[in-house]
Amino acid sequence: MEFSSKLLENAVYEMSQLPGIGKRTALRLVLHLLRQPKEQTERLSFALHNLRSEIKYCNSCNNISDVEICEICASPKREKDFICVVEDIRDVMAIENTNQFKGIYHVLGGKISPIDGIGPSHLNISTLVEKVANNEVKEVIFALSSTMEGDTTNFYIYKQLEPYSVRTSTIARGISVGDELEFADEVTLGRSIVNRIPFENSLKSS
Ligand SMILES: [Zn+2]
């Protein structure tokens, strides 16, 4: 792509680094921004800048938050001894939308995936084991997508928690195999949390 302006070329290049955005789409978006009032683009750039400089991760559950302890962890209405293990904030949002879960979350920040070079040490697993070791937890509910990486991660954490007498369960598989959690409809996801099964049972059936 030949550009008449280096400024334009830079902006298109940066935009095309986003997932799913090719050079053509990037050019279309950049030209769109140029046609917008200047303040519009400034608000976008300000929002992105603030996002990166101000965002925090909850000290307790590792969810993205504006404060040190996120709203869910800080709420007196939540049952702190029921912990739902999820991959990232999108799953927290999906489960919250069902209104079926009154416990708190533990956000791993990904799944174990040797192909992508992601091992257990890259994920937020040790703090979960710590909570369980300190007897702060009655039940750990695995709510990872039922992909090979999700199953591997579940099993790894299950093994880490085995020495402690904590109940482990996994969401019922109303969620089809291979599905990402965030795409499940609210009713299905809500039911699968309510009808969760002991984790051991999921090992026998697979
Ligand atoms: Zn939190």
JSON list of N, CA and C in Angstrom, two decimals, residues 142-191:
[
{"chain": "A", "resi": 142, "resn": "PHE", "atom": "N", "xyz": [-15.03, -25.00, 38.59]},
{"chain": "A", "resi": 142, "resn": "PHE", "atom": "CA", "xyz": [-14.32, -24.77, 37.33]},
{"chain": "A", "resi": 142, "resn": "PHE", "atom": "C", "xyz": [-15.30, -24.34, 36.25]},
{"chain": "A", "resi": 143, "resn": "ALA", "atom": "N", "xyz": [-15.07, -23.19, 35.66]},
{"chain": "A", "resi": 143, "resn": "ALA", "atom": "CA", "xyz": [-15.94, -22.72, 34.59]},
{"chain": "A", "resi": 143, "resn": "ALA", "atom": "C", "xyz": [-15.09, -22.30, 33.40]},
{"chain": "A", "resi": 144, "resn": "LEU", "atom": "N", "xyz": [-14.25, -23.22, 32.95]},
{"chain": "A", "resi": 144, "resn": "LEU", "atom": "CA", "xyz": [-13.44, -22.92, 31.76]},
{"chain": "A", "resi": 144, "resn": "LEU", "atom": "C", "xyz": [-14.12, -23.56, 30.56]},
{"chain": "A", "resi": 145, "resn": "SER", "atom": "N", "xyz": [-13.82, -23.05, 29.38]},
{"chain": "A", "resi": 145, "resn": "SER", "atom": "CA", "xyz": [-14.44, -23.61, 28.18]},
{"chain": "A", "resi": 145, "resn": "SER", "atom": "C", "xyz": [-13.99, -25.06, 28.01]},
{"chain": "A", "resi": 146, "resn": "SER", "atom": "N", "xyz": [-14.89, -25.88, 27.43]},
{"chain": "A", "resi": 146, "resn": "SER", "atom": "CA", "xyz": [-14.56, -27.31, 27.35]},
{"chain": "A", "resi": 146, "resn": "SER", "atom": "C", "xyz": [-13.76, -27.61, 26.10]},
{"chain": "A", "resi": 147, "resn": "THR", "atom": "N", "xyz": [-12.63, -26.94, 25.99]},
{"chain": "A", "resi": 147, "resn": "THR", "atom": "CA", "xyz": [-11.67, -27.23, 24.93]},
{"chain": "A", "resi": 147, "resn": "THR", "atom": "C", "xyz": [-10.55, -28.05, 25.56]},
{"chain": "A", "resi": 148, "resn": "MET", "atom": "N", "xyz": [-9.63, -28.53, 24.75]},
{"chain": "A", "resi": 148, "resn": "MET", "atom": "CA", "xyz": [-8.53, -29.33, 25.30]},
{"chain": "A", "resi": 148, "resn": "MET", "atom": "C", "xyz": [-7.74, -28.50, 26.31]},
{"chain": "A", "resi": 149, "resn": "GLU", "atom": "N", "xyz": [-7.50, -27.22, 25.99]},
{"chain": "A", "resi": 149, "resn": "GLU", "atom": "CA", "xyz": [-6.74, -26.35, 26.90]},
{"chain": "A", "resi": 149, "resn": "GLU", "atom": "C", "xyz": [-7.51, -26.14, 28.21]},
{"chain": "A", "resi": 150, "resn": "GLY", "atom": "N", "xyz": [-8.84, -25.97, 28.10]},
{"chain": "A", "resi": 150, "resn": "GLY", "atom": "CA", "xyz": [-9.67, -25.79, 29.28]},
{"chain": "A", "resi": 150, "resn": "GLY", "atom": "C", "xyz": [-9.61, -27.02, 30.19]},
{"chain": "A", "resi": 151, "resn": "ASP", "atom": "N", "xyz": [-9.73, -28.20, 29.57]},
{"chain": "A", "resi": 151, "resn": "ASP", "atom": "CA", "xyz": [-9.70, -29.46, 30.34]},
{"chain": "A", "resi": 151, "resn": "ASP", "atom": "C", "xyz": [-8.34, -29.65, 31.00]},
{"chain": "A", "resi": 152, "resn": "THR", "atom": "N", "xyz": [-7.27, -29.37, 30.26]},
{"chain": "A", "resi": 152, "resn": "THR", "atom": "CA", "xyz": [-5.92, -29.50, 30.81]},
{"chain": "A", "resi": 152, "resn": "THR", "atom": "C", "xyz": [-5.76, -28.59, 32.03]},
{"chain": "A", "resi": 153, "resn": "THR", "atom": "N", "xyz": [-6.24, -27.36, 31.89]},
{"chain": "A", "resi": 153, "resn": "THR", "atom": "CA", "xyz": [-6.12, -26.39, 32.98]},
{"chain": "A", "resi": 153, "resn": "THR", "atom": "C", "xyz": [-6.93, -26.83, 34.20]},
{"chain": "A", "resi": 154, "resn": "ASN", "atom": "N", "xyz": [-8.17, -27.26, 33.96]},
{"chain": "A", "resi": 154, "resn": "ASN", "atom": "CA", "xyz": [-9.01, -27.78, 35.06]},
{"chain": "A", "resi": 154, "resn": "ASN", "atom": "C", "xyz": [-8.26, -28.88, 35.82]},
{"chain": "A", "resi": 155, "resn": "PHE", "atom": "N", "xyz": [-7.74, -29.83, 35.05]},
{"chain": "A", "resi": 155, "resn": "PHE", "atom": "CA", "xyz": [-7.11, -31.00, 35.66]},
{"chain": "A", "resi": 155, "resn": "PHE", "atom": "C", "xyz": [-5.86, -30.60, 36.44]},
{"chain": "A", "resi": 156, "resn": "TYR", "atom": "N", "xyz": [-5.10, -29.69, 35.89]},
{"chain": "A", "resi": 156, "resn": "TYR", "atom": "CA", "xyz": [-3.88, -29.23, 36.58]},
{"chain": "A", "resi": 156, "resn": "TYR", "atom": "C", "xyz": [-4.25, -28.60, 37.93]},
{"chain": "A", "resi": 157, "resn": "ILE", "atom": "N", "xyz": [-5.24, -27.73, 37.92]},
{"chain": "A", "resi": 157, "resn": "ILE", "atom": "CA", "xyz": [-5.63, -27.05, 39.17]},
{"chain": "A", "resi": 157, "resn": "ILE", "atom": "C", "xyz": [-6.23, -28.06, 40.15]},
{"chain": "A", "resi": 158, "resn": "TYR", "atom": "N", "xyz": [-7.05, -28.97, 39.62]},
{"chain": "A", "resi": 158, "resn": "TYR", "atom": "CA", "xyz": [-7.64, -30.02, 40.45]},
{"chain": "A", "resi": 158, "resn": "TYR", "atom": "C", "xyz": [-6.54, -30.79, 41.20]},
{"chain": "A", "resi": 159, "resn": "LYS", "atom": "N", "xyz": [-5.47, -31.13, 40.50]},
{"chain": "A", "resi": 159, "resn": "LYS", "atom": "CA", "xyz": [-4.34, -31.86, 41.11]},
{"chain": "A", "resi": 159, "resn": "LYS", "atom": "C", "xyz": [-3.66, -31.00, 42.18]},
{"chain": "A", "resi": 160, "resn": "GLN", "atom": "N", "xyz": [-3.55, -29.71, 41.91]},
{"chain": "A", "resi": 160, "resn": "GLN", "atom": "CA", "xyz": [-2.93, -28.80, 42.88]},
{"chain": "A", "resi": 160, "resn": "GLN", "atom": "C", "xyz": [-3.77, -28.70, 44.16]},
{"chain": "A", "resi": 161, "resn": "LEU", "atom": "N", "xyz": [-5.08, -28.84, 43.99]},
{"chain": "A", "resi": 161, "resn": "LEU", "atom": "CA", "xyz": [-5.99, -28.65, 45.14]},
{"chain": "A", "resi": 161, "resn": "LEU", "atom": "C", "xyz": [-6.25, -29.96, 45.88]},
{"chain": "A", "resi": 162, "resn": "GLU", "atom": "N", "xyz": [-5.83, -31.07, 45.27]},
{"chain": "A", "resi": 162, "resn": "GLU", "atom": "CA", "xyz": [-6.13, -32.39, 45.84]},
{"chain": "A", "resi": 162, "resn": "GLU", "atom": "C", "xyz": [-5.68, -32.56, 47.30]},
{"chain": "A", "resi": 163, "resn": "PRO", "atom": "N", "xyz": [-4.52, -32.06, 47.70]},
{"chain": "A", "resi": 163, "resn": "PRO", "atom": "CA", "xyz": [-4.10, -32.26, 49.09]},
{"chain": "A", "resi": 163, "resn": "PRO", "atom": "C", "xyz": [-5.02, -31.60, 50.11]},
{"chain": "A", "resi": 164, "resn": "TYR", "atom": "N", "xyz": [-5.85, -30.66, 49.67]},
{"chain": "A", "resi": 164, "resn": "TYR", "atom": "CA", "xyz": [-6.69, -29.94, 50.61]},
{"chain": "A", "resi": 164, "resn": "TYR", "atom": "C", "xyz": [-8.12, -30.47, 50.51]},
{"chain": "A", "resi": 165, "resn": "SER", "atom": "N", "xyz": [-8.83, -30.38, 51.61]},
{"chain": "A", "resi": 165, "resn": "SER", "atom": "CA", "xyz": [-10.19, -30.95, 51.60]},
{"chain": "A", "resi": 165, "resn": "SER", "atom": "C", "xyz": [-11.17, -29.89, 51.12]},
{"chain": "A", "resi": 166, "resn": "VAL", "atom": "N", "xyz": [-11.02, -29.48, 49.87]},
{"chain": "A", "resi": 166, "resn": "VAL", "atom": "CA", "xyz": [-11.95, -28.49, 49.32]},
{"chain": "A", "resi": 166, "resn": "VAL", "atom": "C", "xyz": [-12.81, -29.19, 48.26]},
{"chain": "A", "resi": 167, "resn": "ARG", "atom": "N", "xyz": [-14.11, -28.82, 48.22]},
{"chain": "A", "resi": 167, "resn": "ARG", "atom": "CA", "xyz": [-14.99, -29.41, 47.22]},
{"chain": "A", "resi": 167, "resn": "ARG", "atom": "C", "xyz": [-14.67, -28.79, 45.86]},
{"chain": "A", "resi": 168, "resn": "THR", "atom": "N", "xyz": [-14.56, -29.62, 44.83]},
{"chain": "A", "resi": 168, "resn": "THR", "atom": "CA", "xyz": [-14.35, -29.07, 43.48]},
{"chain": "A", "resi": 168, "resn": "THR", "atom": "C", "xyz": [-15.51, -29.50, 42.60]},
{"chain": "A", "resi": 169, "resn": "SER", "atom": "N", "xyz": [-15.97, -28.59, 41.77]},
{"chain": "A", "resi": 169, "resn": "SER", "atom": "CA", "xyz": [-17.04, -28.96, 40.85]},
{"chain": "A", "resi": 169, "resn": "SER", "atom": "C", "xyz": [-16.77, -28.30, 39.51]},
{"chain": "A", "resi": 170, "resn": "THR", "atom": "N", "xyz": [-17.50, -28.75, 38.51]},
{"chain": "A", "resi": 170, "resn": "THR", "atom": "CA", "xyz": [-17.35, -28.13, 37.19]},
{"chain": "A", "resi": 170, "resn": "THR", "atom": "C", "xyz": [-18.75, -27.83, 36.65]},
{"chain": "A", "resi": 171, "resn": "ILE", "atom": "N", "xyz": [-18.86, -26.77, 35.88]},
{"chain": "A", "resi": 171, "resn": "ILE", "atom": "CA", "xyz": [-20.18, -26.41, 35.37]},
{"chain": "A", "resi": 171, "resn": "ILE", "atom": "C", "xyz": [-20.71, -27.55, 34.51]},
{"chain": "A", "resi": 172, "resn": "ALA", "atom": "N", "xyz": [-22.04, -27.77, 34.59]},
{"chain": "A", "resi": 172, "resn": "ALA", "atom": "CA", "xyz": [-22.66, -28.84, 33.84]},
{"chain": "A", "resi": 172, "resn": "ALA", "atom": "C", "xyz": [-22.48, -28.57, 32.35]},
{"chain": "A", "resi": 173, "resn": "ARG", "atom": "N", "xyz": [-22.37, -29.64, 31.58]},
{"chain": "A", "resi": 173, "resn": "ARG", "atom": "CA", "xyz": [-22.08, -29.44, 30.17]},
{"chain": "A", "resi": 173, "resn": "ARG", "atom": "C", "xyz": [-23.31, -29.23, 29.32]},
{"chain": "A", "resi": 174, "resn": "GLY", "atom": "N", "xyz": [-24.12, -28.23, 29.70]},
{"chain": "A", "resi": 174, "resn": "GLY", "atom": "CA", "xyz": [-25.11, -27.73, 28.77]},
{"chain": "A", "resi": 174, "resn": "GLY", "atom": "C", "xyz": [-24.35, -26.95, 27.71]},
{"chain": "A", "resi": 175, "resn": "ILE", "atom": "N", "xyz": [-23.11, -26.57, 28.09]},
{"chain": "A", "resi": 175, "resn": "ILE", "atom": "CA", "xyz": [-22.21, -25.87, 27.17]},
{"chain": "A", "resi": 175, "resn": "ILE", "atom": "C", "xyz": [-21.61, -26.93, 26.25]},
{"chain": "A", "resi": 176, "resn": "SER", "atom": "N", "xyz": [-21.78, -26.77, 24.95]},
{"chain": "A", "resi": 176, "resn": "SER", "atom": "CA", "xyz": [-21.27, -27.81, 24.05]},
{"chain": "A", "resi": 176, "resn": "SER", "atom": "C", "xyz": [-19.75, -27.85, 24.07]},
{"chain": "A", "resi": 177, "resn": "VAL", "atom": "N", "xyz": [-19.24, -29.03, 23.79]},
{"chain": "A", "resi": 177, "resn": "VAL", "atom": "CA", "xyz": [-17.79, -29.23, 23.77]},
{"chain": "A", "resi": 177, "resn": "VAL", "atom": "C", "xyz": [-17.17, -28.31, 22.73]},
{"chain": "A", "resi": 178, "resn": "GLY", "atom": "N", "xyz": [-16.11, -27.66, 23.10]},
{"chain": "A", "resi": 178, "resn": "GLY", "atom": "CA", "xyz": [-15.42, -26.77, 22.17]},
{"chain": "A", "resi": 178, "resn": "GLY", "atom": "C", "xyz": [-15.94, -25.35, 22.23]},
{"chain": "A", "resi": 179, "resn": "ASP", "atom": "N", "xyz": [-17.07, -25.13, 22.93]},
{"chain": "A", "resi": 179, "resn": "ASP", "atom": "CA", "xyz": [-17.64, -23.78, 22.99]},
{"chain": "A", "resi": 179, "resn": "ASP", "atom": "C", "xyz": [-16.86, -22.88, 23.93]},
{"chain": "A", "resi": 180, "resn": "GLU", "atom": "N", "xyz": [-16.73, -21.65, 23.55]},
{"chain": "A", "resi": 180, "resn": "GLU", "atom": "CA", "xyz": [-16.19, -20.66, 24.47]},
{"chain": "A", "resi": 180, "resn": "GLU", "atom": "C", "xyz": [-17.35, -20.20, 25.34]},
{"chain": "A", "resi": 181, "resn": "LEU", "atom": "N", "xyz": [-17.06, -19.99, 26.61]},
{"chain": "A", "resi": 181, "resn": "LEU", "atom": "CA", "xyz": [-18.09, -19.65, 27.59]},
{"chain": "A", "resi": 181, "resn": "LEU", "atom": "C", "xyz": [-18.88, -18.40, 27.22]},
{"chain": "A", "resi": 182, "resn": "GLU", "atom": "N", "xyz": [-18.15, -17.38, 26.73]},
{"chain": "A", "resi": 182, "resn": "GLU", "atom": "CA", "xyz": [-18.79, -16.08, 26.53]},
{"chain": "A", "resi": 182, "resn": "GLU", "atom": "C", "xyz": [-19.86, -16.13, 25.44]},
{"chain": "A", "resi": 183, "resn": "PHE", "atom": "N", "xyz": [-19.84, -17.18, 24.59]},
{"chain": "A", "resi": 183, "resn": "PHE", "atom": "CA", "xyz": [-20.83, -17.25, 23.52]},
{"chain": "A", "resi": 183, "resn": "PHE", "atom": "C", "xyz": [-22.07, -18.06, 23.91]},
{"chain": "A", "resi": 184, "resn": "ALA", "atom": "N", "xyz": [-22.03, -18.71, 25.10]},
{"chain": "A", "resi": 184, "resn": "ALA", "atom": "CA", "xyz": [-23.19, -19.48, 25.53]},
{"chain": "A", "resi": 184, "resn": "ALA", "atom": "C", "xyz": [-24.32, -18.51, 25.88]},
{"chain": "A", "resi": 185, "resn": "ASP", "atom": "N", "xyz": [-25.57, -18.93, 25.61]},
{"chain": "A", "resi": 185, "resn": "ASP", "atom": "CA", "xyz": [-26.65, -18.02, 25.97]},
{"chain": "A", "resi": 185, "resn": "ASP", "atom": "C", "xyz": [-26.83, -18.01, 27.48]},
{"chain": "A", "resi": 186, "resn": "GLU", "atom": "N", "xyz": [-27.46, -16.95, 28.00]},
{"chain": "A", "resi": 186, "resn": "GLU", "atom": "CA", "xyz": [-27.52, -16.74, 29.45]},
{"chain": "A", "resi": 186, "resn": "GLU", "atom": "C", "xyz": [-28.24, -17.87, 30.17]},
{"chain": "A", "resi": 187, "resn": "VAL", "atom": "N", "xyz": [-29.33, -18.38, 29.58]},
{"chain": "A", "resi": 187, "resn": "VAL", "atom": "CA", "xyz": [-30.11, -19.41, 30.25]},
{"chain": "A", "resi": 187, "resn": "VAL", "atom": "C", "xyz": [-29.27, -20.68, 30.39]},
{"chain": "A", "resi": 188, "resn": "THR", "atom": "N", "xyz": [-28.62, -21.08, 29.29]},
{"chain": "A", "resi": 188, "resn": "THR", "atom": "CA", "xyz": [-27.80, -22.29, 29.31]},
{"chain": "A", "resi": 188, "resn": "THR", "atom": "C", "xyz": [-26.67, -22.15, 30.31]},
{"chain": "A", "resi": 189, "resn": "LEU", "atom": "N", "xyz": [-26.00, -21.01, 30.27]},
{"chain": "A", "resi": 189, "resn": "LEU", "atom": "CA", "xyz": [-24.87, -20.81, 31.16]},
{"chain": "A", "resi": 189, "resn": "LEU", "atom": "C", "xyz": [-25.34, -20.75, 32.62]},
{"chain": "A", "resi": 190, "resn": "GLY", "atom": "N", "xyz": [-26.46, -20.07, 32.86]},
{"chain": "A", "resi": 190, "resn": "GLY", "atom": "CA", "xyz": [-27.02, -19.97, 34.20]},
{"chain": "A", "resi": 190, "resn": "GLY", "atom": "C", "xyz": [-27.35, -21.35, 34.76]},
{"chain": "A", "resi": 191, "resn": "ARG", "atom": "N", "xyz": [-27.99, -22.18, 33.93]},
{"chain": "A", "resi": 191, "resn": "ARG", "atom": "CA", "xyz": [-28.35, -23.54, 34.36]},
{"chain": "A", "resi": 191, "resn": "ARG", "atom": "C", "xyz": [-27.11, -24.36, 34.65]}
]
